[in-house]
Structures are given as structure tokens and as C-alpha cells.
Tab-separated table of C-alpha atoms in Angstrom:
chain	number	residue	atom	x	y	z
A	15	ALA	CA	20.706	-33.919	-119.784
A	16	GLU	CA	23.275	-31.098	-119.115
A	17	CYS	CA	24.317	-31.264	-122.813
A	18	ALA	CA	20.667	-30.800	-123.859
A	19	LEU	CA	20.399	-27.805	-121.556
A	20	LEU	CA	23.414	-26.345	-122.937
A	21	GLN	CA	22.334	-26.843	-126.600
A	22	ALA	CA	19.091	-25.220	-125.709
A	23	SER	CA	20.936	-22.237	-124.275
A	24	LEU	CA	23.012	-22.049	-127.436
A	25	ALA	CA	19.800	-21.890	-129.497
A	26	VAL	CA	18.311	-19.327	-127.224
A	27	GLY	CA	21.500	-17.303	-127.736
A	28	ARG	CA	21.366	-17.612	-131.429
A	29	GLN	CA	17.663	-16.476	-131.333
A	30	ALA	CA	18.426	-13.529	-129.177
A	31	LEU	CA	21.235	-12.355	-131.511
A	32	GLU	CA	18.878	-12.515	-134.390
A	33	GLU	CA	16.292	-10.470	-132.412
A	34	GLY	CA	18.858	-7.831	-131.494
A	35	ALA	CA	19.058	-8.775	-127.759
A	36	PHE	CA	22.819	-8.781	-127.791
A	37	GLY	CA	23.307	-8.816	-124.024
A	38	LYS	CA	21.039	-12.011	-123.695
A	39	ALA	CA	22.961	-13.607	-126.533
A	40	LYS	CA	26.249	-12.818	-124.723
A	41	ARG	CA	25.000	-14.351	-121.411
A	42	CYS	CA	23.828	-17.513	-123.113
A	43	ALA	CA	27.073	-18.076	-125.001
A	44	LEU	CA	29.002	-17.385	-121.808
A	45	GLU	CA	26.813	-20.027	-120.049
A	46	VAL	CA	27.528	-22.556	-122.778
A	47	ALA	CA	31.210	-21.878	-122.793
A	48	GLY	CA	31.302	-22.159	-119.068
A	49	GLY	CA	29.290	-25.364	-119.093
A	50	GLY	CA	32.119	-27.155	-120.669
A	51	VAL	CA	31.249	-26.777	-124.507
A	52	SER	CA	34.291	-24.774	-125.123
A	53	GLU	CA	35.557	-26.908	-127.920
A	54	ASP	CA	32.859	-25.895	-130.363
A	55	PRO	CA	33.754	-22.908	-132.591
A	56	GLU	CA	30.157	-21.999	-132.942
A	57	VAL	CA	29.935	-21.021	-129.282
A	58	TRP	CA	32.896	-18.701	-129.719
A	59	LEU	CA	31.446	-17.244	-132.883
A	60	LEU	CA	28.166	-16.512	-131.175
A	61	LEU	CA	29.996	-14.939	-128.320
A	62	ALA	CA	32.245	-12.928	-130.675
A	63	ARG	CA	29.112	-11.666	-132.592
A	64	ALA	CA	27.363	-10.568	-129.421
A	65	HIS	CA	30.512	-8.767	-128.267
A	66	LEU	CA	30.852	-7.012	-131.681
A	67	SER	CA	27.236	-6.062	-131.645
A	68	LEU	CA	27.623	-4.510	-128.243
A	69	GLY	CA	30.678	-2.549	-129.491
A	70	GLU	CA	33.075	-4.599	-127.499
A	71	HIS	CA	35.709	-4.999	-130.243
A	72	VAL	CA	38.649	-6.365	-128.182
A	73	GLU	CA	36.468	-9.077	-126.645
A	74	ALA	CA	34.942	-9.876	-130.096
A	75	ALA	CA	38.427	-10.214	-131.608
A	76	ARG	CA	39.643	-12.593	-128.749
A	77	GLU	CA	36.509	-14.789	-129.068
A	78	ALA	CA	36.820	-14.898	-132.794
A	79	GLN	CA	40.446	-15.903	-132.450
A	80	LYS	CA	39.283	-18.870	-130.176
A	81	ALA	CA	37.084	-20.037	-132.946
A	82	ILE	CA	39.924	-19.854	-135.359
A	83	ALA	CA	42.132	-21.732	-133.146
A	84	LEU	CA	39.494	-24.456	-132.816
A	85	ASP	CA	38.819	-24.693	-136.565
A	86	ALA	CA	41.125	-22.711	-138.803
A	87	ASP	CA	38.687	-23.248	-141.776
A	88	THR	CA	35.784	-21.283	-140.191
A	89	LEU	CA	35.935	-18.207	-142.371
A	90	ASP	CA	33.049	-16.603	-140.508
A	91	ALA	CA	35.537	-16.243	-137.660
A	92	TYR	CA	38.026	-14.467	-139.977
A	93	THR	CA	35.491	-11.944	-141.130
A	94	LEU	CA	34.167	-11.325	-137.619
A	95	ARG	CA	37.769	-10.862	-136.092
A	96	ALA	CA	38.593	-8.503	-139.007
A	97	ASP	CA	35.390	-6.418	-138.248
A	98	ALA	CA	36.467	-6.330	-134.518
A	99	LEU	CA	40.163	-5.351	-135.543
A	100	VAL	CA	38.791	-2.471	-137.736
A	101	GLY	CA	36.767	-1.285	-134.793
A	102	MET	CA	39.944	-1.306	-132.748
A	103	GLY	CA	41.724	0.831	-135.427
A	104	LEU	CA	43.856	-2.130	-136.828
A	105	ALA	CA	42.579	-2.124	-140.471
A	106	GLU	CA	45.972	-3.318	-141.818
A	107	LYS	CA	45.951	-6.346	-139.428
A	108	ALA	CA	42.288	-6.933	-140.499
A	109	MET	CA	43.265	-7.085	-144.257
A	110	ARG	CA	46.212	-9.499	-143.527
A	111	LEU	CA	43.892	-11.685	-141.515
A	112	LEU	CA	41.257	-11.746	-144.390
A	113	ARG	CA	44.032	-12.585	-146.922
A	114	ASP	CA	44.976	-15.471	-144.625
A	115	GLY	CA	41.485	-16.665	-144.559
A	116	LEU	CA	41.020	-16.391	-148.328
A	117	GLN	CA	44.091	-18.569	-148.731
A	118	ARG	CA	42.087	-21.246	-147.035
A	119	ASP	CA	38.914	-20.728	-149.011
A	120	PRO	CA	39.445	-18.403	-152.054
A	121	ASP	CA	35.820	-18.685	-152.969
A	122	ASN	CA	34.451	-17.272	-149.811
A	123	GLU	CA	32.367	-14.330	-150.885
A	124	ALA	CA	31.899	-12.744	-147.454
A	125	ALA	CA	35.654	-12.627	-146.704
A	126	ALA	CA	36.481	-11.385	-150.269
A	127	ALA	CA	33.847	-8.660	-150.107
A	128	ALA	CA	35.199	-7.596	-146.675
A	129	LEU	CA	38.692	-7.341	-147.913
A	130	ARG	CA	37.543	-5.335	-150.979
A	131	ARG	CA	35.665	-2.993	-148.721
A	132	LEU	CA	38.687	-2.477	-146.502
A	133	LYS	CA	40.958	-1.890	-149.449
A	134	ARG	CA	38.598	0.640	-150.758
A	135	LYS	CA	38.440	2.504	-147.457
A	136	ALA	CA	42.272	2.401	-147.195
A	137	ALA	CA	42.642	3.785	-150.635
A	138	GLY	CA	40.189	6.582	-149.772
A	139	HIS	CA	42.006	7.283	-146.510
A	140	ALA	CA	45.222	7.615	-148.185
A	141	ARG	CA	43.887	9.949	-150.794
A	142	VAL	CA	42.298	12.145	-148.174
A	143	ARG	CA	45.517	12.051	-146.111
A	144	GLU	CA	47.603	13.204	-149.039
A	145	GLU	CA	45.176	16.019	-149.930
A	146	LEU	CA	44.990	17.008	-146.251
A	147	GLN	CA	48.861	17.338	-146.022
A	148	GLU	CA	48.762	19.407	-149.147
A	149	ALA	CA	45.959	21.704	-147.809
A	150	PHE	CA	47.937	22.309	-144.611
A	151	ARG	CA	51.090	23.046	-146.676
A	152	LEU	CA	49.315	25.580	-148.855
A	153	ARG	CA	47.640	27.014	-145.650
A	154	ARG	CA	44.119	26.177	-147.108
A	155	PHE	CA	42.676	25.616	-143.598
A	156	GLU	CA	38.893	25.619	-144.854
A	157	ALA	CA	39.797	22.826	-147.263
A	158	ALA	CA	41.650	20.984	-144.678
A	159	ALA	CA	38.635	20.924	-142.296
A	160	ALA	CA	36.507	19.917	-145.234
A	161	LEU	CA	38.819	16.993	-146.091
A	162	CYS	CA	38.810	15.872	-142.515
A	163	ALA	CA	35.002	15.735	-142.666
A	164	GLU	CA	35.297	13.592	-145.793
A	165	GLY	CA	37.688	11.326	-144.105
A	166	LEU	CA	35.221	10.783	-141.267
A	167	ARG	CA	32.428	10.049	-143.739
A	168	LEU	CA	34.577	7.316	-145.297
A	169	ASP	CA	34.798	5.357	-142.034
A	170	SER	CA	33.926	6.480	-138.653
A	171	ASP	CA	34.119	2.851	-137.287
A	172	ASP	CA	37.931	2.869	-137.299
A	173	LYS	CA	38.673	4.737	-134.052
A	174	ARG	CA	42.354	5.398	-134.617
A	175	LEU	CA	41.684	6.986	-138.133
A	176	ALA	CA	38.731	8.920	-136.729
A	177	ALA	CA	40.782	10.296	-133.871
A	178	GLY	CA	43.339	11.499	-136.406
A	179	PHE	CA	40.828	13.181	-138.597
A	180	TYR	CA	39.279	14.864	-135.482
A	181	ALA	CA	42.672	16.159	-134.398
A	182	ASP	CA	43.510	17.417	-137.829
A	183	ARG	CA	40.248	19.222	-138.033
A	184	ALA	CA	40.669	20.780	-134.766
A	185	LYS	CA	44.102	21.984	-135.877
A	186	ALA	CA	42.694	23.431	-139.089
A	187	TYR	CA	40.167	25.409	-137.197
A	188	GLN	CA	42.756	26.589	-134.701
A	189	LEU	CA	45.089	27.765	-137.445
A	190	LEU	CA	42.170	29.275	-139.247
A	191	ALA	CA	41.160	31.337	-136.116
A	192	ARG	CA	44.860	32.380	-135.606
A	193	SER	CA	45.074	33.478	-139.121
A	194	ARG	CA	41.836	35.499	-138.896
A	195	ALA	CA	42.832	37.002	-135.616
A	196	ARG	CA	45.988	38.324	-137.329
A	197	GLY	CA	43.608	39.798	-140.003
A	198	GLU	CA	44.911	37.553	-142.805
A	199	THR	CA	42.521	36.851	-145.835
A	200	ARG	CA	42.546	33.517	-147.484
A	201	ARG	CA	44.471	34.926	-150.512
A	202	GLU	CA	47.138	36.329	-148.091
A	203	ARG	CA	47.560	33.032	-146.405
A	204	GLU	CA	47.757	31.120	-149.753
A	205	ASP	CA	50.302	33.634	-151.199
A	206	ALA	CA	52.484	33.416	-148.112
A	207	ALA	CA	52.501	29.533	-148.616
A	208	ALA	CA	53.547	29.690	-152.187
């Protein structure tokens, strides 16, 4: 009877997740896990999805890891953990995890698409970072601020990268303000850098 109750709670949790009631889904999954059904990777996946939907990236990554430990062939857990890692600012680790998952199932389209998306974002960030360094070197502070905005548009979910772009944007505006306070024009700044 208790097993049927736990299964019903799991079904309610799945339904709540689909309806966007993430807190309810989390409570149901915790109830099932606490009820002794902790050997089922689906319970941990449900809990990880609820955590991720609530923006609780560390908890989502931990619960997805539990699902992987229980069944290493559950590729949904790999993609879910990768999403959580990206939210924590660990995009490189997320890419390694997805590569590991794809070694288990090379035909998994969700994992392959997530890896392609991460690679595209990483390439975009690398390009913006290079151009940003060049803009600072050439004392083109307006361009540096614009590049920071572009970097933030590429991916604002990665907290670590976003923090770096926010800091660089603030630095660009600060340097621009100092330059203007000294009465320098854009051409004078750029000529001084050359």
C-alpha cells in the first residue's frame, strides 16, 4: 500500500512539473525519495528537473549525479546535470560530461544538441573575449562596452561568464569616464594607444 502511495506521489510530481508547479514537484519527489524509493533514477531525475526549474543549480547537479550513479546509461541525467553545471558557470565541465554521455549512446540527439549548443556558445565567448581585449588595448572603450553587451546576449545563464562581462563593461565605462574627464577625444585615445 505504501509503494502505491509513493508511486501516486511520483505521478503527481511529474504532473506538477509539466504544469509548471516546480515547488510541488520538488516536494513530491522529496517525499518519494524519503519514502525509500531512492534506488529509482527517475525519482532523482524528477527532483533534479524541479531544482533546475527553480534555479537551484547546485542541487539539480547533485540530484542528476545520483541518477547517473544509479544508472549510468540514463542520458537525460547527463543533459540535466550539464544544464545545471552551465548555470553554475562550469560550461567546460558540462561539455566533458556530455561527451562522456555520448560515448555511452552516440545517437542521443538531446545530448548531441546540448553539446553543439555549448560548443557554439564557447566559441562565441572566446571570439568576444579576444575582441574585448583588443578593444581595451586600443583604448576603444565604447566598443569594449558594446562587446560586453554582446557577450551577455550570447549566454546570460552562465553566471561566471556573465559576471566577467559585467565587470568588464563597468571597467570600460569607468575608463571612458576618466578619459572624458581629462578632455580626451576618441581619436586622441586611439592615437595614444597606437
